[in-house]
Amino acid sequence: MMRARLKEIMAGVFQTAAADIPDDARLGSVPGWDSLGHITLMMAIEAEWNVSLTADAMQNALTLPAVEDFIADALKAKGPKDRP
Amino acid sequence: MMQDALQDLAEGKRLLSSDDAGGRPEKRFAILGSFTLDYLPPFLACAAARCGFLARVRLAGFNQWRQEILDPSSGLYAFEPDVVVLYAAVEDVFLDLYQGPAPRERQEERVRAELEGMASLIERVTSALPKASVHLVIPPILRLPGEAVAGAREPARGQRALESYLSGLRGLSGGRVVAVDFDWHARFHGAGNLTDDRLWYMARMRLGMEATRTLAGLIGYYLELGALPRAKAAVVDLDNTLWGGVAGEDGWERLELGPEGVGLAFQEFQRELARLRDAGVLLAICSKNDEATAWEVFDKNRGMALKREDFSAWRINWLDKSENLRSLAAELGLGVESFVFLDDDPVQRAGVRAQVPALVPDLPADPAARPRFLRELRAFHRLALTEEDAVRSKLYRERAEREALKSSSKTLSDFLSSLRQEALIERLKPATLQRAAQLCQKTNQFNLTTRRYGEAELSSMLAAPGLRAYTLSLRDSFGDNGIVGLAILRLSGETAEIDTLLMSCRVLGRTVEHAFASFLARAAAASGARSLLGRHIPTAKNGQTRDFYAEAGFSREGEPGLFRLDLSAIPPPPPGVSVKDKEGAPFPSGGTS
């Protein structure tokens, strides 16, 4: 479920279709996912899930699965009571 | 909101890559920055679209601003921008101060040097790009050199140095250099959220995404101030706009208006309108109401901050508001597109919007939100208050009092004699050249020949044989109107000709124009002419002067628009104005006493 939503967010940021983003997408493998697109993606994720990502996460979440992991970690760090 | 920023970002990218200008004029922006500003082009494209432009944007390389300016063959100049946005962050300009404490003298020296350097860089840009404007961003202080030192005057803190730099930077604005005061904006709206340290470490961005969007909006704001004509009049509704409640139902004494609560919000709204009036904006009323009921509120309710005489014109009746706005525009001599119409009723607003091109903003439903809304309404903002703005509001007030007197006088001649008009006609002289040239350039309605002489041409007439230029200034019981008329007489033997005759429209219809023509006839006769020619050259705007010479006693010649006056029978000067002339005073005569 998170993956589908994440692909939609990516599609919005990279200005492409969600169907064109493969499960193993990574920085550089999808048009628009360049260094600036990557930062924009991080901002969009923070806004979507109301989480705060660390610089470490931003620097290392360079594949779609890694991005997912960091979102899950950030949601956990927030604790259940903050969840929307 | 971040979501809005993300949306704008996507829209901006689309605009930048689109070839379709959609009929919008193109504006070319060159961005020079000391740090990564990659988000600025798309946001700027959005902001420009909101001002009606299609933006073409070139972003210079990271921290290349000095090189680009100094190298005449750089991409900056090849791009031929209309607007150069220059953003040098204090954190970059004073990098050395951020690396360790420096003594006060050294800091002051650095500030001086940077300001001189910036002035000369800007000078290079403006001289190499003679049409471009430079939007110089006054950078907010995102970090102090020594935040751990709390004393405001401690050199280690660096606060004084940075503040003096910013104030010097503001001093560089003027002419084509516009200060985009991001620092001031940040003080008001908060500088805390401008930076995102993560983005600095990841991408050398000193501004976060939303802050970049804010900056683009601010650049758009300054563009708009330069490009859009400012609204000239605020036309207000009465019930539930100027006061809370309906005068005709609640009665003047039970309206929501006074020093407390919602009544205070209405009162503050009135005070904001008064401030606009002081800044040269005309106030007018357009209300569906019984006129006597409405004035009763002005006369009796002590909560009213505005008085009757603050308004230059009004339509208080049961007619359609669009019609009323059109007739107000005609009365005030303004285009209806220069009106801002303020009405609490969405139905009235929609009706007006559909029928006249006035600006009709959606007044907030909550009266408490309206004073701020009015302060922030961009249509009334401007880069600078001119002396003319202050004078205009005074002139309008005097004019309103004159109009009041006119309606209280029984006949026109009563009115004119109560005005006690005194006209002074003088030869044009160096001290009056500027005003004369301004009248020549601007006067449309009462201008018989519409010859647009500039200051240089007029100055060459000062000593030219056979040419005499005269200015007319007018005083009346309400004050001094200054120079309001200009005439140029060409003398050659027995025939003289009026080359130019124009009057500012604010004094028309008071016989002054006829007194001027009568003076010209006498001056021509005194110089030996036997007949005087007058010419009407029609334009789109001077229709009202078509028969002026005929009314002044001239007879029509065969050629259309040409009139002749036999100087052996000069008609007597009109009543209602006493004329003093200084004809005969040799030029240069010096004083004006």
Short mmCIF file of C-alpha atoms in Angstrom, two decimals, chain B residues 36-302:
data_model
loop_
_atom_site.label_atom_id
_atom_site.label_comp_id
_atom_site.label_asym_id
_atom_site.label_seq_id
_atom_site.Cartn_x
_atom_site.Cartn_y
_atom_site.Cartn_z
CA THR B 36 22.29 26.74 -5.17
CA LEU B 37 19.08 28.35 -6.35
CA ASP B 38 17.76 25.60 -8.60
CA TYR B 39 14.24 25.92 -7.23
CA LEU B 40 14.03 29.60 -8.09
CA PRO B 41 13.48 29.31 -11.89
CA PRO B 42 10.27 27.24 -11.66
CA PHE B 43 8.86 29.30 -8.79
CA LEU B 44 9.75 32.51 -10.62
CA ALA B 45 7.95 31.21 -13.70
CA CYS B 46 4.82 30.75 -11.56
CA ALA B 47 5.12 34.17 -9.94
CA ALA B 48 5.65 35.82 -13.33
CA ALA B 49 2.61 34.01 -14.75
CA ARG B 50 0.54 35.50 -11.91
CA CYS B 51 1.70 38.95 -12.98
CA GLY B 52 0.79 38.17 -16.60
CA PHE B 53 4.24 37.37 -17.98
CA LEU B 54 5.75 34.31 -19.55
CA ALA B 55 9.14 33.90 -17.89
CA ARG B 56 12.25 32.78 -19.69
CA VAL B 57 14.83 32.07 -17.01
CA ARG B 58 18.58 31.58 -17.07
CA LEU B 59 20.23 30.44 -13.83
CA ALA B 60 23.95 31.15 -13.66
CA GLY B 61 26.28 28.47 -12.32
CA PHE B 62 26.75 27.99 -8.59
CA ASN B 63 28.46 31.05 -7.07
CA GLN B 64 29.38 32.43 -10.51
CA TRP B 65 27.74 35.80 -9.95
CA ARG B 66 30.92 37.91 -9.82
CA GLN B 67 32.54 36.20 -12.80
CA GLU B 68 29.39 36.46 -14.91
CA ILE B 69 29.10 40.17 -14.23
CA LEU B 70 32.77 40.94 -14.80
CA ASP B 71 33.17 38.94 -18.02
CA PRO B 72 31.64 40.92 -20.90
CA SER B 73 31.36 37.74 -22.97
CA SER B 74 29.52 35.77 -20.27
CA GLY B 75 26.22 34.01 -20.76
CA LEU B 76 24.55 36.69 -18.62
CA TYR B 77 24.97 39.37 -21.29
CA ALA B 78 24.41 37.00 -24.22
CA PHE B 79 21.02 36.10 -22.71
CA GLU B 80 19.91 39.78 -22.89
CA PRO B 81 17.71 39.66 -19.80
CA ASP B 82 14.98 42.14 -18.94
CA VAL B 83 15.47 41.47 -15.25
CA VAL B 84 18.65 40.48 -13.46
CA VAL B 85 17.98 38.90 -10.07
CA LEU B 86 21.08 39.14 -7.89
CA TYR B 87 21.20 37.26 -4.61
CA ALA B 88 24.48 37.25 -2.72
CA ALA B 89 23.92 35.72 0.72
CA VAL B 90 25.64 37.51 3.61
CA GLU B 91 26.85 34.10 4.73
CA ASP B 92 28.79 33.84 1.46
CA VAL B 93 29.87 37.45 1.08
CA PHE B 94 31.28 37.55 4.61
CA LEU B 95 32.51 33.98 4.71
CA ASP B 96 35.68 35.12 6.50
CA LEU B 97 33.72 36.68 9.36
CA TYR B 98 31.85 33.42 9.83
CA GLN B 99 35.13 31.55 10.16
CA GLY B 100 36.31 33.35 13.24
CA PRO B 101 35.88 36.55 15.25
CA ALA B 102 37.34 39.68 13.67
CA PRO B 103 37.95 43.05 15.35
CA ARG B 104 35.38 45.75 14.83
CA GLU B 105 37.64 47.90 12.59
CA ARG B 106 38.25 44.99 10.26
CA GLN B 107 34.52 44.26 10.08
CA GLU B 108 33.71 47.87 9.25
CA GLU B 109 36.42 47.85 6.58
CA ARG B 110 34.98 44.65 5.08
CA VAL B 111 31.47 46.12 4.98
CA ARG B 112 32.72 49.24 3.21
CA ALA B 113 34.68 47.19 0.70
CA GLU B 114 31.76 44.87 -0.06
CA LEU B 115 29.36 47.76 -0.56
CA GLU B 116 31.76 49.48 -2.92
CA GLY B 117 32.31 46.23 -4.77
CA MET B 118 28.59 45.61 -5.07
CA ALA B 119 27.96 49.15 -6.30
CA SER B 120 30.51 48.77 -9.05
CA LEU B 121 29.21 45.33 -10.09
CA ILE B 122 25.68 46.70 -10.35
CA GLU B 123 26.98 49.65 -12.32
CA ARG B 124 28.56 47.22 -14.78
CA VAL B 125 25.29 45.36 -15.24
CA THR B 126 23.18 48.48 -15.72
CA SER B 127 25.58 50.01 -18.20
CA ALA B 128 26.07 46.80 -20.20
CA LEU B 129 22.31 46.13 -20.23
CA PRO B 130 20.82 49.58 -20.73
CA LYS B 131 17.22 48.43 -20.50
CA ALA B 132 17.40 45.76 -17.84
CA SER B 133 16.40 46.28 -14.27
CA VAL B 134 18.42 44.75 -11.46
CA HIS B 135 16.38 43.12 -8.73
CA LEU B 136 18.87 43.20 -5.90
CA VAL B 137 17.79 40.80 -3.17
CA ILE B 138 18.41 42.22 0.31
CA PRO B 139 19.35 38.93 1.91
CA PRO B 140 17.90 37.89 5.24
CA ILE B 141 20.49 37.00 7.86
CA LEU B 142 20.16 33.24 8.07
CA ARG B 143 22.97 32.86 10.56
CA LEU B 144 24.99 35.25 12.69
CA PRO B 145 28.79 34.96 12.63
CA GLY B 146 28.83 34.46 16.40
CA GLU B 147 25.45 33.44 17.73
CA ALA B 148 27.01 32.15 20.94
CA VAL B 149 27.89 35.72 21.87
CA ALA B 150 24.65 37.30 22.96
CA GLY B 151 25.53 41.01 23.35
CA ALA B 152 24.18 42.94 20.37
CA ARG B 153 27.23 45.21 20.22
CA GLU B 154 29.86 42.49 20.62
CA PRO B 155 32.06 42.43 17.52
CA ALA B 156 32.27 38.65 17.75
CA ARG B 157 28.56 38.46 17.15
CA GLY B 158 28.88 40.34 13.87
CA GLN B 159 25.36 41.74 14.10
CA ARG B 160 26.30 45.39 13.73
CA ALA B 161 28.45 44.72 10.69
CA LEU B 162 25.74 42.74 8.93
CA GLU B 163 23.03 45.26 9.71
CA SER B 164 25.13 48.11 8.45
CA TYR B 165 25.88 46.12 5.28
CA LEU B 166 22.18 45.47 4.66
CA SER B 167 21.28 49.07 5.19
CA GLY B 168 24.05 50.10 2.77
CA LEU B 169 22.77 47.57 0.27
CA ARG B 170 19.31 49.11 0.42
CA GLY B 171 20.98 52.42 -0.35
CA LEU B 172 22.14 51.04 -3.70
CA SER B 173 18.56 50.86 -4.97
CA GLY B 174 17.00 53.54 -7.13
CA GLY B 175 16.48 54.02 -10.84
CA ARG B 176 16.67 50.63 -12.49
CA VAL B 177 17.95 48.97 -9.32
CA VAL B 178 15.06 47.59 -7.29
CA ALA B 179 15.74 46.33 -3.77
CA VAL B 180 13.79 43.11 -3.26
CA ASP B 181 13.66 43.40 0.49
CA PHE B 182 13.64 39.76 1.51
CA ASP B 183 15.29 40.67 4.81
CA TRP B 184 12.48 43.02 5.82
CA HIS B 185 9.90 40.51 4.67
CA ALA B 186 11.59 37.86 6.78
CA ARG B 187 11.57 40.05 9.87
CA PHE B 188 7.83 40.44 9.51
CA HIS B 189 6.96 36.89 8.55
CA GLY B 190 9.71 35.10 10.42
CA ALA B 191 13.17 34.11 9.28
CA GLY B 192 13.21 30.91 11.32
CA ASN B 193 11.82 28.66 8.63
CA LEU B 194 13.72 30.04 5.68
CA THR B 195 16.62 27.65 5.89
CA ASP B 196 16.73 23.90 5.95
CA ASP B 197 20.17 22.91 7.17
CA ARG B 198 19.84 19.49 5.58
CA LEU B 199 19.51 21.10 2.16
CA TRP B 200 22.60 23.17 2.81
CA TYR B 201 24.66 20.08 3.53
CA MET B 202 23.10 18.03 0.76
CA ALA B 203 22.96 20.62 -2.02
CA ARG B 204 24.44 23.95 -0.85
CA MET B 205 20.97 25.44 -0.77
CA ARG B 206 20.74 28.24 1.76
CA LEU B 207 16.98 28.52 1.32
CA GLY B 208 14.41 25.77 1.80
CA MET B 209 11.92 24.99 -0.94
CA GLU B 210 9.10 27.06 0.52
CA ALA B 211 11.43 29.96 1.25
CA THR B 212 12.54 29.92 -2.39
CA ARG B 213 8.91 30.08 -3.41
CA THR B 214 8.42 33.02 -1.05
CA LEU B 215 11.37 34.80 -2.65
CA ALA B 216 9.95 34.23 -6.14
CA GLY B 217 6.64 35.68 -4.98
CA LEU B 218 8.46 38.70 -3.60
CA ILE B 219 10.30 39.26 -6.89
CA GLY B 220 6.92 39.03 -8.62
CA TYR B 221 5.55 41.59 -6.18
CA TYR B 222 8.24 44.13 -7.11
CA LEU B 223 7.70 43.38 -10.79
CA GLU B 224 4.02 44.05 -10.39
CA LEU B 225 4.70 47.36 -8.63
CA GLY B 226 6.77 48.44 -11.59
CA ALA B 227 4.46 47.13 -14.29
CA LEU B 228 0.89 47.65 -13.15
CA PRO B 229 -0.80 51.01 -12.96
CA ARG B 230 -1.78 51.80 -9.41
CA ALA B 231 -5.43 52.04 -8.54
CA LYS B 232 -6.49 55.68 -8.25
CA ALA B 233 -9.75 55.44 -6.37
CA ALA B 234 -11.38 53.28 -3.71
CA VAL B 235 -15.14 53.14 -4.17
CA VAL B 236 -16.93 51.79 -1.12
CA ASP B 237 -20.34 50.45 -0.29
CA LEU B 238 -21.87 51.67 3.00
CA ASP B 239 -24.06 49.12 4.86
CA ASN B 240 -21.95 46.28 6.28
CA THR B 241 -18.89 47.66 4.53
CA LEU B 242 -18.19 51.07 6.03
CA TRP B 243 -20.22 50.23 9.13
CA GLY B 244 -21.87 47.11 10.57
CA GLY B 245 -25.63 46.89 10.01
CA VAL B 246 -28.08 48.59 7.69
CA ALA B 247 -28.60 52.30 8.27
CA GLY B 248 -32.10 52.30 6.81
CA GLU B 249 -33.29 49.49 9.12
CA ASP B 250 -31.17 49.67 12.25
CA GLY B 251 -30.95 53.48 12.40
CA TRP B 252 -27.75 55.53 12.57
CA GLU B 253 -27.46 55.16 16.34
CA ARG B 254 -27.58 51.35 16.44
CA LEU B 255 -24.91 50.57 13.85
CA GLU B 256 -21.90 48.44 14.70
CA LEU B 257 -19.24 51.14 14.76
CA GLY B 258 -17.13 52.35 17.63
CA PRO B 259 -14.11 51.83 19.81
CA GLU B 260 -14.76 48.20 20.79
CA GLY B 261 -15.11 44.77 19.21
CA VAL B 262 -16.51 44.40 15.72
CA GLY B 263 -17.36 48.10 15.71
CA LEU B 264 -13.64 48.80 16.07
CA ALA B 265 -12.88 46.61 13.06
CA PHE B 266 -15.25 48.75 10.96
CA GLN B 267 -13.70 51.91 12.37
CA GLU B 268 -10.21 50.65 11.56
CA PHE B 269 -11.35 49.86 8.05
CA GLN B 270 -12.36 53.50 7.73
CA ARG B 271 -8.98 54.61 9.09
CA GLU B 272 -7.21 52.49 6.49
CA LEU B 273 -9.29 54.23 3.83
CA ALA B 274 -8.28 57.59 5.30
CA ARG B 275 -4.63 56.57 5.04
CA LEU B 276 -5.14 55.69 1.40
CA ARG B 277 -6.69 59.08 0.82
CA ASP B 278 -3.68 60.75 2.45
CA ALA B 279 -1.51 58.80 0.04
CA GLY B 280 -3.33 60.28 -2.93
CA VAL B 281 -6.08 57.68 -3.49
CA LEU B 282 -9.52 59.16 -4.13
CA LEU B 283 -12.43 57.93 -2.03
CA ALA B 284 -15.94 57.59 -3.40
CA ILE B 285 -19.20 55.98 -2.30
CA CYS B 286 -21.41 53.67 -4.32
CA SER B 287 -24.33 52.45 -2.21
CA LYS B 288 -27.92 51.38 -2.62
CA ASN B 289 -29.41 53.58 0.01
CA ASP B 290 -31.54 56.58 0.71
CA GLU B 291 -29.12 59.50 0.47
CA ALA B 292 -30.46 61.39 3.48
CA THR B 293 -30.32 58.25 5.63
CA ALA B 294 -26.71 57.66 4.65
CA TRP B 295 -25.55 61.21 5.37
CA GLU B 296 -27.31 61.09 8.71
CA VAL B 297 -24.82 58.41 9.77
CA PHE B 298 -21.92 60.63 8.70
CA ASP B 299 -23.37 63.61 10.51
CA LYS B 300 -24.52 61.96 13.73
CA ASN B 301 -22.70 58.71 14.46
CA ARG B 302 -19.63 59.51 16.57
#
